[in-house]
JSON list of N, CA and C in Angstrom, two decimals:
[
{"chain": "N", "resi": 1, "resn": "MET", "atom": "N", "xyz": [162.86, 83.19, 136.44]},
{"chain": "N", "resi": 1, "resn": "MET", "atom": "CA", "xyz": [162.97, 82.53, 135.16]},
{"chain": "N", "resi": 1, "resn": "MET", "atom": "C", "xyz": [162.90, 83.06, 133.95]},
{"chain": "N", "resi": 2, "resn": "GLY", "atom": "N", "xyz": [163.16, 84.25, 132.88]},
{"chain": "N", "resi": 2, "resn": "GLY", "atom": "CA", "xyz": [163.57, 84.36, 132.06]},
{"chain": "N", "resi": 2, "resn": "GLY", "atom": "C", "xyz": [161.54, 84.70, 131.01]},
{"chain": "N", "resi": 3, "resn": "LEU", "atom": "N", "xyz": [161.14, 84.37, 131.41]},
{"chain": "N", "resi": 3, "resn": "LEU", "atom": "CA", "xyz": [159.68, 84.58, 130.83]},
{"chain": "N", "resi": 3, "resn": "LEU", "atom": "C", "xyz": [159.12, 85.66, 129.79]},
{"chain": "N", "resi": 4, "resn": "ILE", "atom": "N", "xyz": [158.76, 85.24, 128.95]},
{"chain": "N", "resi": 4, "resn": "ILE", "atom": "CA", "xyz": [159.02, 87.34, 128.10]},
{"chain": "N", "resi": 4, "resn": "ILE", "atom": "C", "xyz": [156.90, 87.35, 127.97]},
{"chain": "N", "resi": 5, "resn": "GLN", "atom": "N", "xyz": [156.52, 87.94, 128.33]},
{"chain": "N", "resi": 5, "resn": "GLN", "atom": "CA", "xyz": [154.69, 88.08, 128.84]},
{"chain": "N", "resi": 5, "resn": "GLN", "atom": "C", "xyz": [154.43, 88.68, 127.38]},
{"chain": "N", "resi": 6, "resn": "ILE", "atom": "N", "xyz": [153.70, 87.72, 126.47]},
{"chain": "N", "resi": 6, "resn": "ILE", "atom": "CA", "xyz": [153.35, 87.97, 125.03]},
{"chain": "N", "resi": 6, "resn": "ILE", "atom": "C", "xyz": [151.51, 88.45, 125.32]},
{"chain": "N", "resi": 7, "resn": "VAL", "atom": "N", "xyz": [150.97, 88.46, 126.26]},
{"chain": "N", "resi": 7, "resn": "VAL", "atom": "CA", "xyz": [149.76, 89.14, 126.58]},
{"chain": "N", "resi": 7, "resn": "VAL", "atom": "C", "xyz": [149.47, 89.34, 127.89]},
{"chain": "N", "resi": 8, "resn": "ALA", "atom": "N", "xyz": [148.60, 90.32, 128.02]},
{"chain": "N", "resi": 8, "resn": "ALA", "atom": "CA", "xyz": [148.06, 91.53, 128.65]},
{"chain": "N", "resi": 8, "resn": "ALA", "atom": "C", "xyz": [147.34, 91.97, 129.44]},
{"chain": "N", "resi": 9, "resn": "ASP", "atom": "N", "xyz": [146.21, 91.53, 130.19]},
{"chain": "N", "resi": 9, "resn": "ASP", "atom": "CA", "xyz": [144.89, 93.05, 130.16]},
{"chain": "N", "resi": 9, "resn": "ASP", "atom": "C", "xyz": [144.83, 92.83, 131.16]},
{"chain": "N", "resi": 10, "resn": "ASP", "atom": "N", "xyz": [142.97, 93.19, 131.64]},
{"chain": "N", "resi": 10, "resn": "ASP", "atom": "CA", "xyz": [142.70, 93.14, 133.40]},
{"chain": "N", "resi": 10, "resn": "ASP", "atom": "C", "xyz": [143.03, 92.05, 134.20]},
{"chain": "N", "resi": 11, "resn": "HIS", "atom": "N", "xyz": [142.55, 91.20, 133.60]},
{"chain": "N", "resi": 11, "resn": "HIS", "atom": "CA", "xyz": [142.71, 89.43, 134.21]},
{"chain": "N", "resi": 11, "resn": "HIS", "atom": "C", "xyz": [143.50, 88.98, 133.78]},
{"chain": "N", "resi": 12, "resn": "TYR", "atom": "N", "xyz": [144.02, 88.65, 133.27]},
{"chain": "N", "resi": 12, "resn": "TYR", "atom": "CA", "xyz": [144.65, 87.99, 132.40]},
{"chain": "N", "resi": 12, "resn": "TYR", "atom": "C", "xyz": [146.60, 87.79, 132.02]},
{"chain": "N", "resi": 13, "resn": "ALA", "atom": "N", "xyz": [146.93, 87.28, 131.83]},
{"chain": "N", "resi": 13, "resn": "ALA", "atom": "CA", "xyz": [148.38, 87.03, 131.13]},
{"chain": "N", "resi": 13, "resn": "ALA", "atom": "C", "xyz": [148.74, 85.89, 131.17]},
{"chain": "N", "resi": 14, "resn": "ARG", "atom": "N", "xyz": [150.15, 86.02, 130.09]},
{"chain": "N", "resi": 14, "resn": "ARG", "atom": "CA", "xyz": [150.92, 84.97, 129.33]},
{"chain": "N", "resi": 14, "resn": "ARG", "atom": "C", "xyz": [152.47, 86.03, 129.02]},
{"chain": "N", "resi": 15, "resn": "PHE", "atom": "N", "xyz": [152.76, 84.57, 129.32]},
{"chain": "N", "resi": 15, "resn": "PHE", "atom": "CA", "xyz": [153.99, 83.96, 129.29]},
{"chain": "N", "resi": 15, "resn": "PHE", "atom": "C", "xyz": [155.04, 83.28, 128.22]},
{"chain": "N", "resi": 16, "resn": "ALA", "atom": "N", "xyz": [155.70, 83.16, 127.51]},
{"chain": "N", "resi": 16, "resn": "ALA", "atom": "CA", "xyz": [156.32, 82.07, 126.74]},
{"chain": "N", "resi": 16, "resn": "ALA", "atom": "C", "xyz": [157.98, 82.29, 127.35]},
{"chain": "N", "resi": 17, "resn": "PHE", "atom": "N", "xyz": [158.09, 80.82, 127.26]},
{"chain": "N", "resi": 17, "resn": "PHE", "atom": "CA", "xyz": [159.08, 80.64, 127.75]},
{"chain": "N", "resi": 17, "resn": "PHE", "atom": "C", "xyz": [160.66, 80.86, 126.82]},
{"chain": "N", "resi": 18, "resn": "PRO", "atom": "N", "xyz": [161.88, 81.40, 127.12]},
{"chain": "N", "resi": 18, "resn": "PRO", "atom": "CA", "xyz": [162.46, 81.77, 125.77]},
{"chain": "N", "resi": 18, "resn": "PRO", "atom": "C", "xyz": [162.91, 80.84, 125.06]},
{"chain": "N", "resi": 19, "resn": "ASP", "atom": "N", "xyz": [163.07, 79.49, 125.31]},
{"chain": "N", "resi": 19, "resn": "ASP", "atom": "CA", "xyz": [163.20, 78.27, 124.65]},
{"chain": "N", "resi": 19, "resn": "ASP", "atom": "C", "xyz": [162.41, 77.34, 124.72]},
{"chain": "N", "resi": 20, "resn": "GLY", "atom": "N", "xyz": [162.22, 76.86, 123.78]},
{"chain": "N", "resi": 20, "resn": "GLY", "atom": "CA", "xyz": [161.28, 76.79, 123.36]},
{"chain": "N", "resi": 20, "resn": "GLY", "atom": "C", "xyz": [159.36, 76.81, 122.57]},
{"chain": "N", "resi": 21, "resn": "ASP", "atom": "N", "xyz": [158.41, 76.03, 123.01]},
{"chain": "N", "resi": 21, "resn": "ASP", "atom": "CA", "xyz": [157.40, 76.31, 122.07]},
{"chain": "N", "resi": 21, "resn": "ASP", "atom": "C", "xyz": [156.11, 76.80, 122.95]},
{"chain": "N", "resi": 22, "resn": "ALA", "atom": "N", "xyz": [156.55, 76.00, 124.58]},
{"chain": "N", "resi": 22, "resn": "ALA", "atom": "CA", "xyz": [156.27, 76.64, 126.14]},
{"chain": "N", "resi": 22, "resn": "ALA", "atom": "C", "xyz": [155.35, 77.33, 126.19]},
{"chain": "N", "resi": 23, "resn": "SER", "atom": "N", "xyz": [154.00, 77.98, 126.95]},
{"chain": "N", "resi": 23, "resn": "SER", "atom": "CA", "xyz": [154.16, 78.77, 127.89]},
{"chain": "N", "resi": 23, "resn": "SER", "atom": "C", "xyz": [153.20, 78.43, 129.11]},
{"chain": "N", "resi": 24, "resn": "PHE", "atom": "N", "xyz": [152.95, 80.13, 129.43]},
{"chain": "N", "resi": 24, "resn": "PHE", "atom": "CA", "xyz": [152.55, 79.96, 131.43]},
{"chain": "N", "resi": 24, "resn": "PHE", "atom": "C", "xyz": [151.07, 80.77, 130.58]},
{"chain": "N", "resi": 25, "resn": "SER", "atom": "N", "xyz": [150.02, 80.71, 131.96]},
{"chain": "N", "resi": 25, "resn": "SER", "atom": "CA", "xyz": [148.79, 81.59, 131.58]},
{"chain": "N", "resi": 25, "resn": "SER", "atom": "C", "xyz": [148.75, 81.91, 132.60]},
{"chain": "N", "resi": 26, "resn": "VAL", "atom": "N", "xyz": [147.58, 82.64, 133.54]},
{"chain": "N", "resi": 26, "resn": "VAL", "atom": "CA", "xyz": [147.42, 83.29, 134.86]},
{"chain": "N", "resi": 26, "resn": "VAL", "atom": "C", "xyz": [146.33, 84.27, 134.19]},
{"chain": "N", "resi": 27, "resn": "TYR", "atom": "N", "xyz": [145.15, 84.05, 134.66]},
{"chain": "N", "resi": 27, "resn": "TYR", "atom": "CA", "xyz": [143.70, 83.71, 134.68]},
{"chain": "N", "resi": 27, "resn": "TYR", "atom": "C", "xyz": [143.80, 84.40, 135.91]},
{"chain": "N", "resi": 28, "resn": "LEU", "atom": "N", "xyz": [142.51, 85.75, 136.28]},
{"chain": "N", "resi": 28, "resn": "LEU", "atom": "CA", "xyz": [141.78, 86.02, 138.01]},
{"chain": "N", "resi": 28, "resn": "LEU", "atom": "C", "xyz": [140.12, 86.43, 137.35]},
{"chain": "N", "resi": 29, "resn": "ASP", "atom": "N", "xyz": [139.47, 85.06, 137.18]},
{"chain": "N", "resi": 29, "resn": "ASP", "atom": "CA", "xyz": [138.25, 85.12, 136.99]},
{"chain": "N", "resi": 29, "resn": "ASP", "atom": "C", "xyz": [137.30, 86.43, 137.74]},
{"chain": "N", "resi": 30, "resn": "PRO", "atom": "N", "xyz": [137.27, 87.85, 137.12]},
{"chain": "N", "resi": 30, "resn": "PRO", "atom": "CA", "xyz": [135.87, 88.62, 138.20]},
{"chain": "N", "resi": 30, "resn": "PRO", "atom": "C", "xyz": [134.91, 88.80, 139.07]},
{"chain": "N", "resi": 31, "resn": "ASP", "atom": "N", "xyz": [134.78, 87.48, 137.84]},
{"chain": "N", "resi": 31, "resn": "ASP", "atom": "CA", "xyz": [132.57, 86.58, 138.88]},
{"chain": "N", "resi": 31, "resn": "ASP", "atom": "C", "xyz": [132.60, 86.03, 139.58]},
{"chain": "N", "resi": 32, "resn": "LYS", "atom": "N", "xyz": [135.01, 85.80, 140.10]},
{"chain": "N", "resi": 32, "resn": "LYS", "atom": "CA", "xyz": [134.70, 85.06, 141.33]},
{"chain": "N", "resi": 32, "resn": "LYS", "atom": "C", "xyz": [134.81, 85.44, 142.40]},
{"chain": "N", "resi": 33, "resn": "GLU", "atom": "N", "xyz": [134.27, 86.38, 142.52]},
{"chain": "N", "resi": 33, "resn": "GLU", "atom": "CA", "xyz": [135.34, 87.38, 143.66]},
{"chain": "N", "resi": 33, "resn": "GLU", "atom": "C", "xyz": [135.38, 87.49, 144.94]},
{"chain": "N", "resi": 34, "resn": "ASP", "atom": "N", "xyz": [134.19, 86.29, 145.59]},
{"chain": "N", "resi": 34, "resn": "ASP", "atom": "CA", "xyz": [134.02, 86.59, 146.32]},
{"chain": "N", "resi": 34, "resn": "ASP", "atom": "C", "xyz": [134.83, 85.16, 147.02]},
{"chain": "N", "resi": 35, "resn": "LEU", "atom": "N", "xyz": [135.00, 84.59, 145.37]},
{"chain": "N", "resi": 35, "resn": "LEU", "atom": "CA", "xyz": [135.64, 83.49, 146.26]},
{"chain": "N", "resi": 35, "resn": "LEU", "atom": "C", "xyz": [137.23, 82.75, 146.17]},
{"chain": "N", "resi": 36, "resn": "PRO", "atom": "N", "xyz": [137.40, 81.96, 147.74]},
{"chain": "N", "resi": 36, "resn": "PRO", "atom": "CA", "xyz": [138.91, 81.77, 147.62]},
{"chain": "N", "resi": 36, "resn": "PRO", "atom": "C", "xyz": [139.93, 81.45, 146.35]},
{"chain": "N", "resi": 37, "resn": "SER", "atom": "N", "xyz": [139.50, 80.84, 145.85]},
{"chain": "N", "resi": 37, "resn": "SER", "atom": "CA", "xyz": [139.92, 79.84, 144.60]},
{"chain": "N", "resi": 37, "resn": "SER", "atom": "C", "xyz": [139.15, 80.66, 143.45]},
{"chain": "N", "resi": 38, "resn": "ARG", "atom": "N", "xyz": [139.53, 81.60, 142.52]},
{"chain": "N", "resi": 38, "resn": "ARG", "atom": "CA", "xyz": [139.22, 82.28, 142.11]},
{"chain": "N", "resi": 38, "resn": "ARG", "atom": "C", "xyz": [140.50, 82.34, 140.43]},
{"chain": "N", "resi": 39, "resn": "GLY", "atom": "N", "xyz": [141.94, 82.38, 140.84]},
{"chain": "N", "resi": 39, "resn": "GLY", "atom": "CA", "xyz": [142.70, 82.27, 139.75]},
{"chain": "N", "resi": 39, "resn": "GLY", "atom": "C", "xyz": [143.10, 80.84, 139.37]},
{"chain": "N", "resi": 40, "resn": "VAL", "atom": "N", "xyz": [143.08, 80.79, 138.16]},
{"chain": "N", "resi": 40, "resn": "VAL", "atom": "CA", "xyz": [144.10, 79.74, 136.93]},
{"chain": "N", "resi": 40, "resn": "VAL", "atom": "C", "xyz": [144.69, 79.50, 136.62]},
{"chain": "N", "resi": 41, "resn": "VAL", "atom": "N", "xyz": [145.22, 78.91, 137.03]},
{"chain": "N", "resi": 41, "resn": "VAL", "atom": "CA", "xyz": [146.38, 78.78, 136.15]},
{"chain": "N", "resi": 41, "resn": "VAL", "atom": "C", "xyz": [146.81, 78.15, 134.87]},
{"chain": "N", "resi": 42, "resn": "TYR", "atom": "N", "xyz": [147.58, 78.33, 133.48]},
{"chain": "N", "resi": 42, "resn": "TYR", "atom": "CA", "xyz": [147.54, 77.51, 132.75]},
{"chain": "N", "resi": 42, "resn": "TYR", "atom": "C", "xyz": [148.87, 77.15, 131.95]},
{"chain": "N", "resi": 43, "resn": "PHE", "atom": "N", "xyz": [149.63, 75.88, 131.72]},
{"chain": "N", "resi": 43, "resn": "PHE", "atom": "CA", "xyz": [151.00, 75.86, 131.01]},
{"chain": "N", "resi": 43, "resn": "PHE", "atom": "C", "xyz": [150.70, 75.00, 129.80]},
{"chain": "N", "resi": 44, "resn": "GLU", "atom": "N", "xyz": [151.23, 75.58, 128.89]},
{"chain": "N", "resi": 44, "resn": "GLU", "atom": "CA", "xyz": [150.85, 74.73, 126.92]},
{"chain": "N", "resi": 44, "resn": "GLU", "atom": "C", "xyz": [152.95, 74.12, 126.89]},
{"chain": "N", "resi": 45, "resn": "HIS", "atom": "N", "xyz": [152.08, 73.03, 126.08]},
{"chain": "N", "resi": 45, "resn": "HIS", "atom": "CA", "xyz": [153.67, 72.71, 125.67]},
{"chain": "N", "resi": 45, "resn": "HIS", "atom": "C", "xyz": [152.70, 71.75, 124.72]},
{"chain": "N", "resi": 46, "resn": "GLN", "atom": "N", "xyz": [153.70, 71.68, 123.47]},
{"chain": "N", "resi": 46, "resn": "GLN", "atom": "CA", "xyz": [152.74, 70.33, 121.89]},
{"chain": "N", "resi": 46, "resn": "GLN", "atom": "C", "xyz": [153.01, 68.91, 123.13]},
{"chain": "N", "resi": 47, "resn": "GLU", "atom": "N", "xyz": [153.66, 68.92, 124.21]},
{"chain": "N", "resi": 47, "resn": "GLU", "atom": "CA", "xyz": [153.95, 66.86, 124.73]},
{"chain": "N", "resi": 47, "resn": "GLU", "atom": "C", "xyz": [153.55, 67.26, 125.46]},
{"chain": "N", "resi": 48, "resn": "LEU", "atom": "N", "xyz": [153.26, 68.41, 126.00]},
{"chain": "N", "resi": 48, "resn": "LEU", "atom": "CA", "xyz": [152.65, 68.30, 127.77]},
{"chain": "N", "resi": 48, "resn": "LEU", "atom": "C", "xyz": [151.25, 66.59, 128.27]},
{"chain": "N", "resi": 49, "resn": "ASP", "atom": "N", "xyz": [150.30, 66.26, 127.78]},
{"chain": "N", "resi": 49, "resn": "ASP", "atom": "CA", "xyz": [149.95, 64.87, 126.83]},
{"chain": "N", "resi": 49, "resn": "ASP", "atom": "C", "xyz": [151.01, 63.43, 127.25]},
{"chain": "N", "resi": 50, "resn": "LYS", "atom": "N", "xyz": [152.55, 63.83, 126.03]},
{"chain": "N", "resi": 50, "resn": "LYS", "atom": "CA", "xyz": [152.75, 62.21, 126.60]},
{"chain": "N", "resi": 50, "resn": "LYS", "atom": "C", "xyz": [153.95, 62.76, 128.84]},
{"chain": "N", "resi": 51, "resn": "TRP", "atom": "N", "xyz": [154.32, 63.96, 128.28]},
{"chain": "N", "resi": 51, "resn": "TRP", "atom": "CA", "xyz": [154.17, 64.31, 130.20]},
{"chain": "N", "resi": 51, "resn": "TRP", "atom": "C", "xyz": [153.66, 63.62, 130.69]},
{"chain": "N", "resi": 52, "resn": "VAL", "atom": "N", "xyz": [152.11, 63.94, 131.66]},
{"chain": "N", "resi": 52, "resn": "VAL", "atom": "CA", "xyz": [150.71, 63.45, 131.98]},
{"chain": "N", "resi": 52, "resn": "VAL", "atom": "C", "xyz": [151.28, 62.01, 132.08]},
{"chain": "N", "resi": 53, "resn": "ASP", "atom": "N", "xyz": [150.84, 61.35, 130.39]},
{"chain": "N", "resi": 53, "resn": "ASP", "atom": "CA", "xyz": [151.24, 60.09, 130.19]},
{"chain": "N", "resi": 53, "resn": "ASP", "atom": "C", "xyz": [152.35, 59.43, 131.31]},
{"chain": "N", "resi": 54, "resn": "GLU", "atom": "N", "xyz": [153.70, 59.83, 130.66]},
{"chain": "N", "resi": 54, "resn": "GLU", "atom": "CA", "xyz": [154.72, 59.46, 131.60]},
{"chain": "N", "resi": 54, "resn": "GLU", "atom": "C", "xyz": [154.04, 59.30, 132.67]},
{"chain": "N", "resi": 55, "resn": "LEU", "atom": "N", "xyz": [153.99, 60.70, 133.86]},
{"chain": "N", "resi": 55, "resn": "LEU", "atom": "CA", "xyz": [153.84, 60.18, 135.05]},
{"chain": "N", "resi": 55, "resn": "LEU", "atom": "C", "xyz": [153.76, 59.45, 135.71]},
{"chain": "N", "resi": 56, "resn": "LYS", "atom": "N", "xyz": [152.23, 59.22, 134.58]},
{"chain": "N", "resi": 56, "resn": "LYS", "atom": "CA", "xyz": [151.36, 58.47, 135.86]},
{"chain": "N", "resi": 56, "resn": "LYS", "atom": "C", "xyz": [151.78, 57.18, 135.49]}
]
């Protein structure tokens, strides 16, 4: 996919796309260790709200 890792720690990683201003983040919540869904995915882009409106 060509992503560039720009942040990393024990429970969080953030990646930038090579073109444009979009980023993709993954967070693993250490406080929810016993739950099946403790991971969170974030996608950030300045036009994300516009894209969501168009899809609706």
